[in-house]
CSV table of C-alpha atoms in Angstrom, one decimal:
chain,number,residue,atom,x,y,z
A,1,MET,CA,20.7,-42.8,11.6
A,2,ARG,CA,21.8,-40.9,8.6
A,3,THR,CA,22.6,-37.2,9.2
A,4,ALA,CA,22.5,-34.1,7.0
A,5,VAL,CA,23.5,-30.5,7.3
A,6,VAL,CA,21.5,-28.1,5.2
A,7,VAL,CA,23.0,-24.6,4.8
A,8,GLY,CA,20.4,-21.9,4.1
A,9,GLY,CA,16.9,-21.4,5.4
A,10,GLY,CA,15.2,-20.2,2.2
A,11,LEU,CA,12.5,-22.0,0.3
A,12,GLY,CA,14.8,-24.7,-1.1
A,13,GLY,CA,16.6,-25.3,2.2
A,14,LEU,CA,13.3,-25.6,4.1
A,15,ALA,CA,11.9,-28.0,1.5
A,16,VAL,CA,14.8,-30.4,1.5
A,17,SER,CA,15.2,-30.3,5.3
A,18,GLY,CA,11.6,-31.4,5.7
A,19,ALA,CA,11.9,-34.1,3.0
A,20,LEU,CA,15.0,-35.6,4.5
A,21,ALA,CA,13.5,-35.5,8.0
A,22,ARG,CA,10.4,-37.3,6.8
A,23,SER,CA,12.7,-40.0,5.3
A,24,GLY,CA,14.3,-40.7,8.7
A,25,TRP,CA,17.3,-38.4,8.5
A,26,GLN,CA,18.5,-36.3,11.4
A,27,VAL,CA,18.9,-32.8,9.9
A,28,THR,CA,20.7,-29.7,11.2
A,29,LEU,CA,19.5,-26.6,9.3
A,30,LEU,CA,21.9,-23.6,9.5
A,31,GLU,CA,20.7,-20.1,8.7
A,32,ARG,CA,22.9,-17.0,8.7
A,33,ALA,CA,20.2,-14.6,9.8
A,34,ASP,CA,19.0,-14.3,13.4
A,35,ARG,CA,15.6,-15.6,12.4
A,36,ILE,CA,14.1,-17.1,9.2
A,37,ARG,CA,11.8,-14.7,7.6
A,38,PRO,CA,10.5,-14.5,4.0
A,39,GLU,CA,10.1,-11.5,1.8
A,40,PRO,CA,6.7,-9.9,2.0
A,41,ALA,CA,6.0,-10.7,-1.6
A,42,ALA,CA,4.7,-13.7,-3.6
A,43,VAL,CA,6.0,-16.5,-5.8
A,44,VAL,CA,4.6,-18.0,-9.0
A,45,LEU,CA,4.7,-21.8,-9.1
A,46,TRP,CA,4.4,-23.5,-12.5
A,47,PRO,CA,3.1,-27.1,-12.6
A,48,ASN,CA,6.6,-28.5,-12.2
A,49,GLY,CA,7.0,-26.7,-8.9
A,50,VAL,CA,3.5,-27.7,-7.8
A,51,ARG,CA,4.3,-31.3,-8.8
A,52,ALA,CA,7.6,-31.2,-6.8
A,53,LEU,CA,5.8,-29.9,-3.7
A,54,ARG,CA,3.3,-32.7,-4.0
A,55,ALA,CA,6.1,-35.2,-4.3
A,56,LEU,CA,7.6,-33.8,-1.1
A,57,GLY,CA,4.3,-34.4,0.7
A,58,LEU,CA,3.2,-30.7,0.9
A,59,GLY,CA,0.4,-30.8,-1.6
A,60,ALA,CA,-2.4,-30.5,0.9
A,61,GLY,CA,-0.9,-27.3,2.5
A,62,LEU,CA,-0.4,-25.8,-0.9
A,63,ASP,CA,-4.0,-26.3,-2.0
A,64,ALA,CA,-5.1,-24.1,0.9
A,65,ILE,CA,-2.9,-21.1,0.0
A,66,ALA,CA,-2.5,-21.2,-3.8
A,67,THR,CA,-4.5,-19.2,-6.3
A,68,ALA,CA,-4.7,-20.3,-10.0
A,69,LEU,CA,-3.2,-17.8,-12.4
A,70,PRO,CA,-5.1,-17.8,-15.7
A,71,ASP,CA,-3.4,-17.0,-19.0
A,72,GLY,CA,-3.6,-13.3,-19.3
A,73,GLY,CA,-1.7,-12.9,-22.5
A,74,VAL,CA,1.0,-10.3,-23.3
A,75,ARG,CA,0.6,-6.6,-24.2
A,76,ARG,CA,2.7,-3.7,-25.3
A,77,PRO,CA,2.7,-0.5,-23.2
A,78,ASP,CA,0.3,1.0,-25.8
A,79,GLY,CA,-2.2,-1.8,-25.0
A,80,HIS,CA,-1.7,-3.6,-28.3
A,81,TRP,CA,-1.9,-7.4,-27.9
A,82,LEU,CA,1.4,-9.2,-28.6
A,83,VAL,CA,0.0,-12.6,-27.5
A,84,GLN,CA,-3.8,-12.9,-27.0
A,85,PRO,CA,-5.0,-14.8,-23.9
A,86,ARG,CA,-6.0,-18.4,-24.8
A,87,PRO,CA,-7.7,-21.3,-23.1
A,88,THR,CA,-5.1,-23.4,-21.2
A,89,PRO,CA,-5.7,-26.7,-19.5
A,90,ALA,CA,-5.8,-26.3,-15.8
A,91,GLU,CA,-2.9,-28.7,-15.3
A,92,ARG,CA,-0.7,-26.4,-17.3
A,93,LEU,CA,-1.6,-23.2,-15.5
A,94,PRO,CA,0.7,-21.7,-12.8
A,95,VAL,CA,-0.5,-20.7,-9.3
A,96,VAL,CA,0.6,-17.8,-7.2
A,97,VAL,CA,1.3,-18.1,-3.4
A,98,HIS,CA,2.2,-15.5,-0.8
A,99,ARG,CA,5.8,-16.2,0.3
A,100,GLU,CA,4.8,-15.9,3.9
A,101,ASP,CA,2.1,-18.5,3.5
A,102,LEU,CA,4.5,-20.8,1.6
A,103,HIS,CA,7.1,-20.3,4.3
A,104,ASP,CA,4.7,-21.2,7.0
A,105,ALA,CA,3.7,-24.4,5.1
A,106,LEU,CA,7.4,-25.4,4.8
A,107,ILE,CA,8.1,-24.7,8.4
A,108,ALA,CA,5.1,-26.8,9.5
A,109,GLY,CA,6.5,-29.7,7.4
A,110,LEU,CA,9.9,-29.8,9.1
A,111,GLY,CA,8.9,-32.1,12.0
A,112,GLU,CA,11.0,-33.0,15.1
A,113,ARG,CA,14.0,-34.4,13.3
A,114,VAL,CA,15.2,-30.9,12.1
A,115,GLU,CA,17.3,-28.8,14.4
A,116,LEU,CA,17.3,-25.2,13.4
A,117,ARG,CA,20.3,-23.1,14.3
A,118,THR,CA,20.2,-19.4,13.3
A,119,GLY,CA,22.9,-16.8,13.4
A,120,VAL,CA,25.4,-19.3,11.8
A,121,THR,CA,27.5,-17.9,9.0
A,122,VAL,CA,29.2,-20.7,7.2
A,123,ARG,CA,32.7,-19.9,6.0
A,124,THR,CA,34.3,-23.2,5.1
A,125,VAL,CA,33.4,-26.5,3.6
A,126,ARG,CA,35.2,-29.8,3.7
A,127,ALA,CA,34.6,-32.4,0.9
A,128,ALA,CA,37.7,-34.4,0.8
A,129,ALA,CA,38.2,-38.1,0.2
A,130,GLY,CA,38.5,-40.0,3.4
A,131,GLU,CA,36.8,-37.4,5.6
A,132,ARG,CA,33.2,-36.8,6.5
A,133,PRO,CA,31.7,-33.7,4.8
A,134,ALA,CA,31.6,-30.7,7.0
A,135,VAL,CA,31.0,-27.0,7.2
A,136,GLY,CA,32.4,-24.5,9.7
A,137,ASP,CA,31.7,-21.0,10.9
A,138,GLY,CA,35.1,-20.4,12.4
A,139,ARG,CA,33.9,-21.5,15.9
A,140,HIS,CA,32.1,-24.8,15.3
A,141,THR,CA,32.4,-27.6,12.7
A,142,TYR,CA,29.2,-29.3,11.6
A,143,GLU,CA,29.8,-32.8,10.2
A,144,ALA,CA,27.3,-35.1,8.6
A,145,ASP,CA,26.8,-37.8,6.0
A,146,LEU,CA,25.4,-35.3,3.6
A,147,VAL,CA,25.9,-31.5,3.3
A,148,VAL,CA,23.3,-29.6,1.2
A,149,ALA,CA,24.3,-26.2,0.0
A,150,ALA,CA,21.1,-24.2,-0.2
A,151,ASP,CA,22.8,-20.9,0.7
A,152,GLY,CA,21.6,-18.9,-2.3
A,153,THR,CA,23.2,-17.0,-5.2
A,154,ASP,CA,26.3,-16.0,-3.1
A,155,SER,CA,26.8,-19.5,-1.8
A,156,VAL,CA,30.1,-19.8,0.1
A,157,ILE,CA,30.1,-23.6,-0.4
A,158,ARG,CA,29.7,-23.3,-4.2
A,159,ARG,CA,32.5,-20.7,-4.4
A,160,GLN,CA,34.9,-23.2,-2.7
A,161,LEU,CA,33.8,-26.3,-4.6
A,162,ALA,CA,33.1,-24.8,-8.0
A,163,PRO,CA,35.2,-21.6,-8.2
A,164,GLY,CA,34.8,-21.4,-12.0
A,165,SER,CA,31.2,-20.4,-11.6
A,166,GLY,CA,30.7,-16.7,-10.9
A,167,VAL,CA,27.9,-14.4,-10.0
A,168,VAL,CA,27.2,-11.6,-12.6
A,169,SER,CA,24.6,-9.0,-13.0
A,170,SER,CA,21.8,-9.7,-15.4
A,171,GLY,CA,21.6,-6.1,-16.4
A,172,CYS,CA,18.3,-5.3,-14.7
A,173,ALA,CA,16.6,-4.9,-11.3
A,174,ALA,CA,13.2,-6.1,-10.0
A,175,TRP,CA,10.6,-4.6,-7.7
A,176,ARG,CA,7.9,-6.7,-6.0
A,177,ALA,CA,5.0,-5.8,-3.8
A,178,VAL,CA,1.7,-7.2,-2.4
A,179,ILE,CA,-1.1,-4.7,-2.0
A,180,PRO,CA,-3.5,-6.0,0.8
A,181,TRP,CA,-7.1,-6.3,-0.1
A,182,TYR,CA,-8.2,-3.4,2.2
A,183,ARG,CA,-5.9,-1.1,0.1
A,184,ALA,CA,-6.1,-2.7,-3.3
A,185,PRO,CA,-8.0,-0.8,-6.1
A,186,SER,CA,-11.3,-2.1,-7.4
A,187,LEU,CA,-10.5,-3.4,-10.9
A,188,PRO,CA,-13.1,-4.0,-13.6
A,189,ASP,CA,-11.3,-7.1,-15.0
A,190,SER,CA,-9.4,-10.0,-13.4
A,191,VAL,CA,-5.7,-9.2,-12.8
A,192,GLY,CA,-3.2,-11.2,-14.8
A,193,GLY,CA,-1.0,-11.3,-17.8
A,194,GLU,CA,2.1,-9.2,-18.5
A,195,ILE,CA,3.2,-6.1,-20.4
A,196,LEU,CA,6.5,-5.8,-22.2
A,197,GLY,CA,8.2,-2.5,-23.1
A,198,ALA,CA,11.6,-1.3,-24.1
A,199,GLY,CA,13.6,-2.8,-21.2
A,200,TYR,CA,10.6,-2.8,-18.9
A,201,ARG,CA,8.1,-5.5,-17.8
A,202,PHE,CA,5.1,-5.6,-15.5
A,203,VAL,CA,3.3,-8.6,-14.2
A,204,ALA,CA,0.3,-8.7,-11.8
A,205,ALA,CA,-1.7,-11.5,-10.1
A,206,SER,CA,-4.5,-11.8,-7.6
A,207,LEU,CA,-3.8,-13.6,-4.3
A,208,GLY,CA,-7.2,-15.2,-3.7
A,209,GLU,CA,-10.5,-13.5,-4.2
A,210,ARG,CA,-11.5,-10.2,-2.5
A,211,GLY,CA,-13.6,-11.0,0.5
A,212,SER,CA,-13.4,-14.8,0.1
A,213,SER,CA,-13.2,-16.6,3.4
A,214,GLY,CA,-11.2,-19.4,1.7
A,215,ALA,CA,-8.5,-17.1,0.4
A,216,SER,CA,-5.1,-16.6,2.1
A,217,SER,CA,-5.2,-14.3,5.1
A,218,ARG,CA,-2.4,-12.5,3.3
A,219,GLY,CA,-4.4,-12.0,0.2
A,220,GLY,CA,-4.3,-9.0,-2.1
A,221,ILE,CA,-2.8,-8.1,-5.5
A,222,TYR,CA,0.8,-9.1,-6.2
A,223,TRP,CA,2.8,-7.3,-8.8
A,224,MET,CA,6.4,-7.4,-10.1
A,225,ALA,CA,8.2,-4.9,-12.3
A,226,THR,CA,11.6,-5.3,-14.0
A,227,ALA,CA,13.6,-2.6,-15.6
A,228,ALA,CA,16.9,-2.6,-17.4
A,229,GLY,CA,19.8,-1.1,-15.4
A,230,ALA,CA,21.3,-1.3,-11.9
A,231,ALA,CA,19.4,-1.5,-8.7
A,232,ARG,CA,18.4,1.9,-7.4
A,233,PRO,CA,20.2,3.2,-4.2
A,234,GLU,CA,17.4,5.7,-3.3
A,235,PRO,CA,15.0,5.2,-0.4
A,236,PRO,CA,11.7,3.3,-1.2
A,237,GLU,CA,9.7,6.5,-1.5
A,238,THR,CA,12.0,7.7,-4.4
A,239,GLN,CA,12.1,4.3,-6.0
A,240,LEU,CA,8.3,4.1,-6.0
A,241,ALA,CA,8.1,7.6,-7.6
A,242,LEU,CA,10.5,6.5,-10.3
A,243,LEU,CA,8.4,3.4,-11.0
A,244,ARG,CA,5.3,5.5,-11.3
A,245,ARG,CA,7.1,7.8,-13.8
A,246,TRP,CA,8.6,4.9,-15.8
A,247,TYR,CA,5.2,3.1,-16.1
A,248,ALA,CA,3.0,6.1,-16.5
A,249,GLY,CA,0.4,5.6,-19.3
A,250,TRP,CA,0.8,1.8,-19.4
A,251,PRO,CA,-2.4,-0.2,-19.7
A,252,GLY,CA,-4.5,-0.9,-16.7
A,253,PRO,CA,-4.1,-1.9,-14.0
A,254,VAL,CA,-0.5,-0.7,-13.8
A,255,ASP,CA,-1.2,2.9,-12.9
A,256,ASP,CA,-3.8,1.9,-10.3
A,257,LEU,CA,-1.6,-0.7,-8.7
A,258,LEU,CA,1.4,1.6,-8.4
A,259,ALA,CA,-0.8,4.4,-7.0
A,260,ALA,CA,-2.1,2.0,-4.3
A,261,THR,CA,1.4,0.7,-3.4
A,262,ASP,CA,3.0,2.1,-0.2
A,263,PRO,CA,6.8,2.5,0.0
A,264,ALA,CA,6.8,-0.1,2.8
A,265,ASP,CA,5.3,-2.7,0.4
A,266,LEU,CA,8.2,-2.4,-2.0
A,267,VAL,CA,10.9,-5.1,-2.2
A,268,GLN,CA,13.8,-4.3,-4.6
A,269,ARG,CA,16.4,-6.9,-5.8
A,270,GLU,CA,19.2,-6.7,-8.3
A,271,ILE,CA,18.8,-9.6,-10.7
A,272,ARG,CA,22.0,-11.7,-10.8
A,273,GLU,CA,22.8,-15.1,-12.2
A,274,LEU,CA,25.5,-17.7,-12.4
A,275,ARG,CA,27.8,-17.7,-15.4
A,276,PRO,CA,28.7,-20.4,-16.2
A,277,LEU,CA,26.8,-23.0,-14.2
A,278,PRO,CA,28.9,-25.2,-12.0
A,279,ARG,CA,30.4,-28.2,-13.8
A,280,SER,CA,28.9,-30.4,-11.1
A,281,PHE,CA,26.0,-30.2,-8.6
A,282,GLY,CA,27.3,-33.2,-6.6
A,283,PHE,CA,30.6,-33.8,-4.9
A,284,PRO,CA,31.3,-37.2,-3.4
A,285,ALA,CA,33.4,-37.3,-0.3
A,286,GLY,CA,34.4,-40.9,0.5
A,287,PRO,CA,31.2,-42.7,1.4
A,288,ASP,CA,29.3,-39.4,1.8
A,289,GLY,CA,28.9,-36.2,-0.2
A,290,VAL,CA,27.9,-32.6,-0.8
A,291,VAL,CA,25.3,-31.3,-3.2
A,292,LEU,CA,24.3,-27.8,-4.5
A,293,LEU,CA,20.6,-26.9,-4.5
A,294,GLY,CA,18.5,-24.0,-5.6
A,295,ASP,CA,20.1,-20.7,-6.4
A,296,ALA,CA,23.4,-22.0,-5.1
A,297,ALA,CA,23.4,-24.3,-8.1
A,298,HIS,CA,21.6,-22.4,-10.8
A,299,ALA,CA,20.7,-18.8,-10.0
A,300,MET,CA,18.9,-17.2,-12.9
A,301,PRO,CA,16.7,-14.2,-13.7
A,302,PRO,CA,13.0,-14.6,-12.8
A,303,HIS,CA,11.7,-14.0,-16.3
A,304,LEU,CA,10.2,-17.5,-16.7
A,305,GLY,CA,9.3,-17.9,-13.0
A,306,GLN,CA,11.4,-21.1,-12.6
A,307,GLY,CA,13.7,-20.2,-9.7
A,308,ALA,CA,11.7,-21.6,-6.8
A,309,CYS,CA,10.2,-24.3,-9.0
A,310,LEU,CA,13.7,-25.7,-9.8
A,311,ALA,CA,14.7,-25.6,-6.1
A,312,PHE,CA,11.6,-27.7,-5.3
A,313,GLU,CA,12.5,-30.1,-8.1
A,314,ASP,CA,16.0,-30.3,-6.7
A,315,ALA,CA,14.7,-31.2,-3.2
A,316,ALA,CA,12.2,-33.8,-4.6
A,317,THR,CA,14.8,-35.4,-6.8
A,318,LEU,CA,17.4,-35.6,-4.0
A,319,ALA,CA,14.9,-37.1,-1.6
A,320,VAL,CA,13.9,-39.9,-4.0
A,321,LEU,CA,17.5,-40.7,-5.0
A,322,LEU,CA,18.6,-40.9,-1.3
A,323,ARG,CA,15.9,-43.4,-0.6
A,324,GLU,CA,16.9,-45.6,-3.5
A,325,SER,CA,20.7,-45.4,-3.6
A,326,THR,CA,23.7,-45.4,-1.3
A,327,LEU,CA,24.9,-41.9,-0.6
A,328,PRO,CA,27.8,-41.5,-3.1
A,329,ASP,CA,25.8,-43.0,-5.9
A,330,ALA,CA,22.8,-40.8,-5.0
A,331,VAL,CA,25.1,-37.7,-5.1
A,332,MET,CA,26.3,-38.5,-8.6
A,333,ALA,CA,22.8,-39.5,-9.8
A,334,TYR,CA,21.5,-36.1,-8.5
A,335,ASP,CA,24.1,-34.3,-10.6
A,336,ARG,CA,23.2,-36.3,-13.7
A,337,ALA,CA,19.5,-35.6,-13.2
A,338,ARG,CA,19.6,-31.9,-12.2
A,339,ARG,CA,22.5,-30.3,-14.2
A,340,PRO,CA,21.1,-30.9,-17.7
A,341,ARG,CA,17.6,-29.9,-16.6
A,342,ALA,CA,18.8,-26.6,-15.0
A,343,ALA,CA,21.0,-25.8,-18.0
A,344,ALA,CA,18.0,-26.2,-20.3
A,345,VAL,CA,15.9,-23.8,-18.2
A,346,VAL,CA,18.7,-21.3,-17.9
A,347,ARG,CA,19.2,-21.2,-21.7
A,348,GLN,CA,15.5,-20.4,-22.2
A,349,THR,CA,15.6,-17.8,-19.5
A,350,ARG,CA,18.6,-16.0,-21.1
A,351,ARG,CA,16.7,-15.9,-24.4
A,352,MET,CA,13.8,-14.2,-22.6
A,353,SER,CA,16.3,-11.8,-21.0
A,354,ALA,CA,17.6,-10.8,-24.4
A,355,VAL,CA,14.0,-10.1,-25.5
A,356,LEU,CA,13.3,-8.0,-22.4
A,357,ARG,CA,16.5,-5.9,-22.8
A,358,THR,CA,15.5,-5.0,-26.4
A,359,ARG,CA,15.9,-1.3,-27.0
A,360,GLY,CA,15.6,1.0,-29.9
A,361,ARG,CA,12.7,1.6,-32.2
A,362,LEU,CA,13.7,-0.7,-35.0
A,363,ALA,CA,14.7,-3.5,-32.6
A,364,LEU,CA,11.4,-3.2,-30.7
A,365,ARG,CA,9.4,-3.3,-33.9
A,366,ALA,CA,11.2,-6.5,-34.9
A,367,ARG,CA,10.7,-7.9,-31.4
A,368,ASP,CA,7.0,-7.1,-31.4
A,369,ALA,CA,6.4,-8.5,-34.8
A,370,ALA,CA,8.2,-11.8,-33.9
A,371,LEU,CA,6.6,-12.3,-30.5
A,372,GLY,CA,3.4,-13.8,-31.8
A,373,THR,CA,5.2,-16.3,-33.9
A,374,ILE,CA,7.9,-17.3,-31.4
A,375,THR,CA,5.5,-17.8,-28.5
A,376,PRO,CA,5.7,-21.7,-28.7
A,377,ARG,CA,9.5,-21.4,-28.5
A,378,LEU,CA,10.0,-18.6,-26.1
A,379,LEU,CA,7.1,-17.2,-24.1
A,380,GLY,CA,5.5,-20.7,-24.2
A,381,THR,CA,8.7,-22.3,-23.0
A,382,ALA,CA,7.8,-21.9,-19.3
A,383,ALA,CA,4.6,-23.9,-19.8
A,384,THR,CA,6.4,-26.5,-21.9
A,385,ILE,CA,9.2,-26.9,-19.3
A,386,ALA,CA,6.7,-27.1,-16.5
A,387,ALA,CA,4.7,-29.9,-18.2
A,388,GLN,CA,7.9,-32.0,-18.8
A,389,TRP,CA,9.2,-32.6,-15.4
A,390,ARG,CA,8.1,-35.6,-13.2
A,391,PRO,CA,9.6,-36.7,-9.9
A,392,PRO,CA,12.1,-39.6,-10.5
A,393,THR,CA,10.8,-43.1,-9.8
């Protein structure tokens, strides 16, 4: 029986662990925390992420927890439309899912061949010719035919295997929250779309329908705000007060959503990325190998909503290649398939980052005037990228 060690119990780590187990692998999943728990927020999945989850055999569970996210267009803080909402084919629309619901679906898909070990902080990795791949925490060594590094942006494994790739700040911070239905404001129109300002962005989406028995039990309204600058060190109460001040006067439903948000709802993250990307996502080790997956391979800002989608693409691609090739060949094929794809998405995300960081009156006027014409190249890039990817066959 082939064996794998997956380091990291995030969305990507759970997805690839379940996929390998369903293919007959014996998997050891190592997680640094004492228990695996998702953020109390939500995640937007574009069609490529949905397609990847279906390829992993998780489509039925996704259908029960996902809510379609209609095209809501793009506005300025004064309410002026930069990009009008437009009819979009259903297969090109993203969906929004509560992270806790998605986490539960991934946990349910692990099966009996996955051994979960929590409280394990991986400190070393071995990927040398003539030796089986392994990771260690200073007390134990975990050997396997395959090691999957899904240990996030600060991946210890990537730092040792690809030291030329470093983590840098993207120059902004993000806040997320889910307002449960019992506390969510009554809004006259459907929630959706985004608003772009000078270094600020606000996006909102409904998680199911209010009062619908078929909606997620964790339904409500999800919002995400990004602002140029470093993460704030103040307590959540102060951070929320700052957000209300920064976004005061923005078009509805921004004021109402921030007013209905409790400090306990707030999740803040500094936005960081890898520069440059690793030169390889796969590292053969004799007849076996190590691969980088998810943020460990291609951490990027969330502006195009592709972080989780690419992690699921990684997992689906790796699962197919391991079924069709011997291990060292599959490791190299994985690198050839995933690195160009990730690099293309990162390039577009960085272009979006430059737009969001635009400051100054003249620069903003030029940005606003150009947005309507560059939509197919920039704001429409996420939909185009999402429509391109198919699982390898």
